[in-house]
Every structure is written in C-alpha cells, then in structure tokens.
mmCIF file of C-alpha atoms in Angstrom:
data_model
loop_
_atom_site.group_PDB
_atom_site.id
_atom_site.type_symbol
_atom_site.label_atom_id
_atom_site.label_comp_id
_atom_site.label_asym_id
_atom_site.label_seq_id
_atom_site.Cartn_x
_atom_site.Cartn_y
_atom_site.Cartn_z
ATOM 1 C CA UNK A 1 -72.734 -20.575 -27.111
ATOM 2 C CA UNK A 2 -74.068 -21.518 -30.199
ATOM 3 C CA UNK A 3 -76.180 -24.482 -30.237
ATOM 4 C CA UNK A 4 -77.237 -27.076 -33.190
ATOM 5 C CA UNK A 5 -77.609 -25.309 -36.071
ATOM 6 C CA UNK A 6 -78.938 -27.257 -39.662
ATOM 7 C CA UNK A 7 -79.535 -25.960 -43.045
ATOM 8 C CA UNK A 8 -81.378 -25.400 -44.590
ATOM 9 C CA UNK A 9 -84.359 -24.855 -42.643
ATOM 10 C CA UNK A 10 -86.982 -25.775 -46.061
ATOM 11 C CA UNK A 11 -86.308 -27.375 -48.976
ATOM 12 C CA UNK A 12 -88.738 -28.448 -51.408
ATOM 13 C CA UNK A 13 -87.759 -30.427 -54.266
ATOM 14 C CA UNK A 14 -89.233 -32.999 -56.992
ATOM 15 C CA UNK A 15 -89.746 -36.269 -57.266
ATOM 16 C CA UNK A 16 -85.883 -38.276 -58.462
ATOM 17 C CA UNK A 17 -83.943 -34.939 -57.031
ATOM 18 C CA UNK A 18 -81.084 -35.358 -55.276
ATOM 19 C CA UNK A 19 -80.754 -33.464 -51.900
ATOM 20 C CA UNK A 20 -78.240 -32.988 -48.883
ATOM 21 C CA UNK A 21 -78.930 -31.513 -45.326
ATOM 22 C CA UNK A 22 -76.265 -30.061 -43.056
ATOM 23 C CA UNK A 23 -75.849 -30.509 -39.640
ATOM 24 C CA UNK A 24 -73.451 -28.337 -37.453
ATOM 25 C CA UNK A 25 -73.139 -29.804 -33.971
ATOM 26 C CA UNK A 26 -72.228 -28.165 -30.766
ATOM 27 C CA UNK A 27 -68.511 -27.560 -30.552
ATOM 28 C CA UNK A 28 -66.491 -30.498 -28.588
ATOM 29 C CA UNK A 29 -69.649 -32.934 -28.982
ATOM 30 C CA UNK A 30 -68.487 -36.197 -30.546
ATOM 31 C CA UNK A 31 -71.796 -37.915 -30.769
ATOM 32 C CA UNK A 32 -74.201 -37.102 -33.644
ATOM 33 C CA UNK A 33 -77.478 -38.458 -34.280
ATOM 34 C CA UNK A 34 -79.544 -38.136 -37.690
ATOM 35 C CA UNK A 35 -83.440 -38.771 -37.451
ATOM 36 C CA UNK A 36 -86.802 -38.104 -39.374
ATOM 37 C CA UNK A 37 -89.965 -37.336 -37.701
ATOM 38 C CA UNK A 38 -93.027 -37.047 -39.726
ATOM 39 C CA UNK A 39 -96.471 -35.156 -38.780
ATOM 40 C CA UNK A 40 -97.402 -36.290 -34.909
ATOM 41 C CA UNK A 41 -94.531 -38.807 -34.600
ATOM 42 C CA UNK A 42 -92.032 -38.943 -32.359
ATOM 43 C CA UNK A 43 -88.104 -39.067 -33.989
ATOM 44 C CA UNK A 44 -87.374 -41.790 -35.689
ATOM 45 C CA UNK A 45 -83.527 -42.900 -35.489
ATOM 46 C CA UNK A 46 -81.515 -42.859 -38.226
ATOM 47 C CA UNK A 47 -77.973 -42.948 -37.613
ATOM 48 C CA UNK A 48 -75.265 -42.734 -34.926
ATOM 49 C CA UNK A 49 -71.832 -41.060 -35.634
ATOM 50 C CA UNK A 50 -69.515 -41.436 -32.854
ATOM 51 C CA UNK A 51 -66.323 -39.037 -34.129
ATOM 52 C CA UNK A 52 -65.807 -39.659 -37.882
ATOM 53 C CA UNK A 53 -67.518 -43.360 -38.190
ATOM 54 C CA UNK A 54 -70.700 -44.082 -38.481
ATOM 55 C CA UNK A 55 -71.336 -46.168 -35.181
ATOM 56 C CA UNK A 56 -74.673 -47.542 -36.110
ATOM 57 C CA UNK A 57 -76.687 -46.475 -39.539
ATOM 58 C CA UNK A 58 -78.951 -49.446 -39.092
ATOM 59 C CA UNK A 59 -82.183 -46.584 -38.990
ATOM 60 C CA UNK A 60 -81.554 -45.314 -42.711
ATOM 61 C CA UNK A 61 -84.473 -46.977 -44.693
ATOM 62 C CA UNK A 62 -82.343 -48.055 -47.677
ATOM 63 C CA UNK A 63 -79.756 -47.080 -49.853
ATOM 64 C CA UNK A 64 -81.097 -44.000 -51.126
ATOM 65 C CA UNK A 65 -79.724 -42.456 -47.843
ATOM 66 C CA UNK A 66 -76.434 -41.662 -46.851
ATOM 67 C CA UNK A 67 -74.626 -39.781 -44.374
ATOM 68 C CA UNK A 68 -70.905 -38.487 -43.415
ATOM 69 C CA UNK A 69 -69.480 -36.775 -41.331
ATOM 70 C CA UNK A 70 -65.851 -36.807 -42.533
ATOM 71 C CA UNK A 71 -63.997 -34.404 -39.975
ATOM 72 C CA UNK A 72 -66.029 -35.659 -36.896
ATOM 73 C CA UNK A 73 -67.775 -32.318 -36.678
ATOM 74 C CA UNK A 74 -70.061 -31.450 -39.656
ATOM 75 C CA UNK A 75 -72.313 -33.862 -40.661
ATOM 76 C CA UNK A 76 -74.192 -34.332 -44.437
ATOM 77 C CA UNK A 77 -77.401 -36.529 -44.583
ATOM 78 C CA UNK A 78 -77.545 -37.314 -48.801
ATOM 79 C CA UNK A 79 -81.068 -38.612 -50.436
ATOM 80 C CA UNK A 80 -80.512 -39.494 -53.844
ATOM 81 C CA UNK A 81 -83.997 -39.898 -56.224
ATOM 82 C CA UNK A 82 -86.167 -38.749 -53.191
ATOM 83 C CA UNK A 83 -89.412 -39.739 -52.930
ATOM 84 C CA UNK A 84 -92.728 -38.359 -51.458
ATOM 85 C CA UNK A 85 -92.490 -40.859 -48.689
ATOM 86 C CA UNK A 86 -89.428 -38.931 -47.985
ATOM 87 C CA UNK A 87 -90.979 -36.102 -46.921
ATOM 88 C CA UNK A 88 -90.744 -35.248 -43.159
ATOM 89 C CA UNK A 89 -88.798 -32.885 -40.603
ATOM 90 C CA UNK A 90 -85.038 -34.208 -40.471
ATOM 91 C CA UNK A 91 -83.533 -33.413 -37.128
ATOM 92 C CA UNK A 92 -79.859 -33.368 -36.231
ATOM 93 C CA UNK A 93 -78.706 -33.621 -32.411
ATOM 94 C CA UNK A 94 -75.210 -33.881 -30.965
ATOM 95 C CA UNK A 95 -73.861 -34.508 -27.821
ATOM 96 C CA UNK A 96 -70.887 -34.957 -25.474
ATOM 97 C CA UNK A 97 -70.726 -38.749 -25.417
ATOM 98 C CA UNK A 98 -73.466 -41.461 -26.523
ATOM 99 C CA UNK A 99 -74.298 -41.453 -22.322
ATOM 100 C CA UNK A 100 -75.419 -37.671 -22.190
ATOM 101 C CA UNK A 101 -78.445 -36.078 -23.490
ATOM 102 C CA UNK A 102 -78.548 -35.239 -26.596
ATOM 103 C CA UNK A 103 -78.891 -30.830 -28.188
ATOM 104 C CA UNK A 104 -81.720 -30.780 -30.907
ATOM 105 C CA UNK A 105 -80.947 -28.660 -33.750
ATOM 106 C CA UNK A 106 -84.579 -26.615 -35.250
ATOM 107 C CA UNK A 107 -84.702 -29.687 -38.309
ATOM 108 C CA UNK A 108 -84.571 -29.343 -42.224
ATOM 109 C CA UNK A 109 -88.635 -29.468 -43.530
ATOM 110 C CA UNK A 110 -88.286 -31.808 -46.470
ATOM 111 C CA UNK A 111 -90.859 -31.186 -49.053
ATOM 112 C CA UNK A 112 -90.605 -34.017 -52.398
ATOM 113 C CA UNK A 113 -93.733 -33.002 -54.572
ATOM 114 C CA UNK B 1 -86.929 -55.030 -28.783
ATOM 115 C CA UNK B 2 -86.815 -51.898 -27.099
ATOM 116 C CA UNK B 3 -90.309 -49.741 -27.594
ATOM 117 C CA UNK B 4 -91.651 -46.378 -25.661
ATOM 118 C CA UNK B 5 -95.081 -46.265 -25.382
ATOM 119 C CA UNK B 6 -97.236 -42.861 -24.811
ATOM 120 C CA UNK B 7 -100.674 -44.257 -24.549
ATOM 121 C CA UNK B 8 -101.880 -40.591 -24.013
ATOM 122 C CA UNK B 9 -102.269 -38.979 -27.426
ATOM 123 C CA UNK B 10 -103.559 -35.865 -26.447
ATOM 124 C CA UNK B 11 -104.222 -34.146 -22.965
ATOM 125 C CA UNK B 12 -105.944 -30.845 -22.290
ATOM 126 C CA UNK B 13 -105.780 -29.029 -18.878
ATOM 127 C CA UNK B 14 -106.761 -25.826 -17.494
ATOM 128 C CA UNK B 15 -104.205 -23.759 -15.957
ATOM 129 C CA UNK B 16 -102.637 -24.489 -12.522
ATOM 130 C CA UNK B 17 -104.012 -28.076 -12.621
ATOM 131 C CA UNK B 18 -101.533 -30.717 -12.400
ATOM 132 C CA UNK B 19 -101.118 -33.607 -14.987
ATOM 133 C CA UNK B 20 -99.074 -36.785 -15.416
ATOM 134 C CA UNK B 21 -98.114 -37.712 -18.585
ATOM 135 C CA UNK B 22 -97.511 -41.428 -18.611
ATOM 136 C CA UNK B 23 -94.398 -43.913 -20.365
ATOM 137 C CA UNK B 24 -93.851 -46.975 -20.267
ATOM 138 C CA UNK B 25 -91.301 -49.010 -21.951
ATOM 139 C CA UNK B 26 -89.389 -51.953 -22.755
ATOM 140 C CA UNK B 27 -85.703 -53.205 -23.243
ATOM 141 C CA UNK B 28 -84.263 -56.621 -22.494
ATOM 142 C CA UNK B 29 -80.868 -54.501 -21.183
ATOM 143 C CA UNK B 30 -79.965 -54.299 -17.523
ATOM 144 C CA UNK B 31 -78.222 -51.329 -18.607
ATOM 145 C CA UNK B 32 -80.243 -48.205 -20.302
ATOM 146 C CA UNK B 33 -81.265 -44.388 -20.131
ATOM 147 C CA UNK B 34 -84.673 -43.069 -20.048
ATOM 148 C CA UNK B 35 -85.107 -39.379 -21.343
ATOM 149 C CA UNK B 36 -88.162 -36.778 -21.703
ATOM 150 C CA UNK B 37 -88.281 -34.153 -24.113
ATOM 151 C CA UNK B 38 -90.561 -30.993 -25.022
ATOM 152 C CA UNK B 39 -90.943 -30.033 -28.139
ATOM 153 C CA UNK B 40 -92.848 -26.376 -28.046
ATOM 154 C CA UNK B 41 -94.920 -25.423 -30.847
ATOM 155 C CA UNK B 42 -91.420 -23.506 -32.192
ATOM 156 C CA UNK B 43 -90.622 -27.419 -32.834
ATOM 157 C CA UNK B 44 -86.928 -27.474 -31.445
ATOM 158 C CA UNK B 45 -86.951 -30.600 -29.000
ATOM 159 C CA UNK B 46 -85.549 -29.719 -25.240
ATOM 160 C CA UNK B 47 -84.361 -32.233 -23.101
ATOM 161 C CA UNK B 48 -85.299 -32.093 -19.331
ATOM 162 C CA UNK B 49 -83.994 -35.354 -18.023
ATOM 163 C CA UNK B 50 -82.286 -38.001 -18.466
ATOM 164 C CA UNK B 51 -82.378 -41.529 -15.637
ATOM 165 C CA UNK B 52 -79.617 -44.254 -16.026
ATOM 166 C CA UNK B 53 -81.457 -48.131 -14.889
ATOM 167 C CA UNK B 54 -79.727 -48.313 -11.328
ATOM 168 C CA UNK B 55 -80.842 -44.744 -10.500
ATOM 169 C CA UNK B 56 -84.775 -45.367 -9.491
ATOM 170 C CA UNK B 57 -84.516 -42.324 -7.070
ATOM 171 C CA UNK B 58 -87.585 -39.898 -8.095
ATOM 172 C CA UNK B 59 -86.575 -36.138 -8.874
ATOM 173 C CA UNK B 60 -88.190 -33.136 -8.383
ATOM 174 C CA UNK B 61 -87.678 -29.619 -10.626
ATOM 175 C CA UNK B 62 -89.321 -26.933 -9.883
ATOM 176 C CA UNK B 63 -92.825 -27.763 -11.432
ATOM 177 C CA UNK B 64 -91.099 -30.463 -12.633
ATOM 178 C CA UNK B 65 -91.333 -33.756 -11.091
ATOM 179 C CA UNK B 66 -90.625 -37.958 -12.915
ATOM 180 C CA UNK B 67 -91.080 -41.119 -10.996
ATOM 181 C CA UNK B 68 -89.776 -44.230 -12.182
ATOM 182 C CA UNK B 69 -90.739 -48.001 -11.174
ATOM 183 C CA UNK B 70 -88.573 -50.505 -12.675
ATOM 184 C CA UNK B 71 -90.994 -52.728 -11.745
ATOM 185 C CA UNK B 72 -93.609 -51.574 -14.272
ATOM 186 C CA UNK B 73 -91.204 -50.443 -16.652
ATOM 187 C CA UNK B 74 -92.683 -47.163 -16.280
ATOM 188 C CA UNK B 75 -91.348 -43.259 -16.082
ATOM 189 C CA UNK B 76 -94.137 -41.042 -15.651
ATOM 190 C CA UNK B 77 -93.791 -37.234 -16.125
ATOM 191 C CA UNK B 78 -95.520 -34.925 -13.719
ATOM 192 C CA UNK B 79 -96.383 -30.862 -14.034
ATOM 193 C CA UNK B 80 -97.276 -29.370 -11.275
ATOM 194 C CA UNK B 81 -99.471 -25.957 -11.008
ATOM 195 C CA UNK B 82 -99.684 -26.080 -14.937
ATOM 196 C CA UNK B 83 -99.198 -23.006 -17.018
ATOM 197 C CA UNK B 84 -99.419 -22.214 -20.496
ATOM 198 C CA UNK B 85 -96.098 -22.136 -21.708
ATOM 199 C CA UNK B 86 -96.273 -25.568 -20.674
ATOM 200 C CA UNK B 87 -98.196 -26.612 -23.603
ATOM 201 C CA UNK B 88 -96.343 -28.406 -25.973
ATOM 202 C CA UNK B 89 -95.609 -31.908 -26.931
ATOM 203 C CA UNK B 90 -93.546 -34.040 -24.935
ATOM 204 C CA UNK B 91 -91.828 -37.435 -25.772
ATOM 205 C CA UNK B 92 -90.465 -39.536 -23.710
ATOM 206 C CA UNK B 93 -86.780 -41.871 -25.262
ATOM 207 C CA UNK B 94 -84.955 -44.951 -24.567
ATOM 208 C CA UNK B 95 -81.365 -45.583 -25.172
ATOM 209 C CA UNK B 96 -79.794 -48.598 -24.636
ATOM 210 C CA UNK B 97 -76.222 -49.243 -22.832
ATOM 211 C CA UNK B 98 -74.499 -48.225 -26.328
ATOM 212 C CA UNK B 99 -76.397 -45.456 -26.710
ATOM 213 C CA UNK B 100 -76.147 -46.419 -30.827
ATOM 214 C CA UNK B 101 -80.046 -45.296 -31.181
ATOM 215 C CA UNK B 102 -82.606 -43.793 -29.353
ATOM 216 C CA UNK B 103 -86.431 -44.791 -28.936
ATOM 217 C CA UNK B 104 -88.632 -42.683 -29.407
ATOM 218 C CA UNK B 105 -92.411 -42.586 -27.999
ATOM 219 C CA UNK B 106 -95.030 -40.908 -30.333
ATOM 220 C CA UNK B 107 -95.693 -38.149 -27.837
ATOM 221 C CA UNK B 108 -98.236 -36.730 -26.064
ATOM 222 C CA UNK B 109 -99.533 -33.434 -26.943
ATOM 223 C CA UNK B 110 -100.304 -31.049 -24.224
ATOM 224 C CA UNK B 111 -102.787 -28.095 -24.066
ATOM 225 C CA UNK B 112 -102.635 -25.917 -20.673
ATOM 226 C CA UNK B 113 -105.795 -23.644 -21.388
ATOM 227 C CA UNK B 114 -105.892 -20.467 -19.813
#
C-alpha cells in the first residue's frame, strides 16, 4: 500500500519564482492537510481540504499561497513571487476523516535563494 | 486559543533508561484529540496515538506508554527500557472537534545514547 507520496522532494528556486508542490494522498482518504515546518519547529498548519473544498485555509500566510485539490484526491500547494521567508520543509498528510490520524508524506525542501 | 507546549527542548538518555517526555496544552473545547508523533532523523512524521477528551483511560504499547490528566491539561509520553532507534524527535498535536487544523508543539528532540 502506497503511502503519501509528494514531489518533488527539493526544489530550489529564486527570489519572485513561482513554484507548485504535489501532494498524492493515500487512496480513499478524504482529508488533506498542507503545512510548513521550518528548522526545529513543529508543523505549522496550513490548510484543511475535506474532499474537493478547502474546509479551512485560514493557516496560509497571505495571498501568495494557494492550494487545490480539484478532484478530491491530488492536491497542488502554489507560491507565487516566493520569498526567502518561504523557505522551509512543506509536508502533506491525508487521512480517512478529519477524526483519524493523519499519514505524513516525506515533505518538499523549499529552497528561495 | 488552542496551544501545545513541549517545555523539553532537548533530552539525552542512555540506553535502557526510561524517559517521559512531557505536553501540556490548551483548548477552550469540551470536545478535542490529542496526538504524538515521531519524526526519525529520515524526517517522515509517524503517528503513534491518538486520545479523544472523554477517553482519559492511560494506554500502554509495548515500550510505549501516555497518561493523560484532564485536570492539568497534560498528555505525557513515556519510553520504557529506551533504545536507540528511539531517538528521534517527537511532537505532540491538538485538534479540535472539527478537526479543521492541527496544533502543533515544537518538539522535543530525543537522543538514546548507546
């Protein structure tokens, strides 16, 4: 069974680049989270899709980022003109309903020199 | 608000000693879920429990053991016999009834030295 997977695993880009992550989520799992964590953090929520709709993006900083998820399974975290503050490990995690624990994917290392 | 707090930044052990890694928290729901995670130095968080408010019942794993007292808002994370593949970081989450976002403590880093 395959579990989170998100790509890509690095991506280093520049200063006012646009970039998108991917998230595939466990087969069947409805819930899917987006957060950040940066160096000895803990995850910091982003947003909450709960199917196709975003259930609760109230964690995205501002309106640089964006996220979809358009047929409930495969999710796309967008950062338009990405700054260094942006840099951090993004983490994707699904699960069955909002109730059960959530499945960690390995995270996308941002890198905006 | 709801907050996590992991007082314990870092925590060093020597093998087969037991240690406690501590949580406390706070929500203004009746209704929530408390969660620990590891996070090995591969990075990819595991979960290893979760607790729903109206279940205060302690439970034992293996090694494993987490005891938590509503009335000090804590859930504190035992090891037992440590070993080394224990070392890793370990954070400990709050969701409330909607489960809409998840709290996150900072973590506490653990070293099991051989």
């Amino acid at each position: 069974g395959a579990g989170v997977s998100q790509t890509p695993s690095n991506k280093v880009t520049e200063k006012g680049k646009y970039v998108e992550l991917r998230c595939d989520p466990i087969s069947g799992h409805t819930a899917l989270y987006w957060y950040r964590q940066s160096l000895g953090q803990g995850p910091e929520f982003l947003i909450y899709f709960q199917g196709t709709g975003a259930a609760d993006d109230s964690g995205l900083p501002n309106d640089r980022f964006f996220a979809v998820r358009p047929e409930g399974s495969v999710s796309t975290l967008k950062i338009q003109r990405t700054e260094r503050g942006d840099s951090a490990v993004y983490l994707c995690a699904s699960s069955r309903s909002f109730y059960n624990e959530q499945f960690f994917g390995p995270g996308t290392r941002l890198t905006v020199l | 608000a709801q907050k996590v707090t992991q007082a314990q930044t870092e925590i060093s052990v020597v093998e087969k000693e037991d240690v406690t890694l501590d949580c406390v928290y706070e929500t203004r729901d009746t209704t929530y879920y408390l969660f620990w995670y590891k996070q090995p130095p591969s990075g990819e968080l595991v979960f290893l429990i979760r607790r729903n408010s109206f279940d205060e019942q302690n439970e034992i794993s293996g090694r494993y053991s987490w005891n938590f007292q509503k009335s000090t808002s804590s859930f504190n994370f035992t090891i037992t016999a440590s070993q080394v593949v224990d070392s890793a970081v370990y954070f400990c989450a709050l969701s409330d009834n909607t489960g809409n976002q998840f709290y996150f403590g900072t973590g506490t880093s653990l070293t099991v030295i051989p």
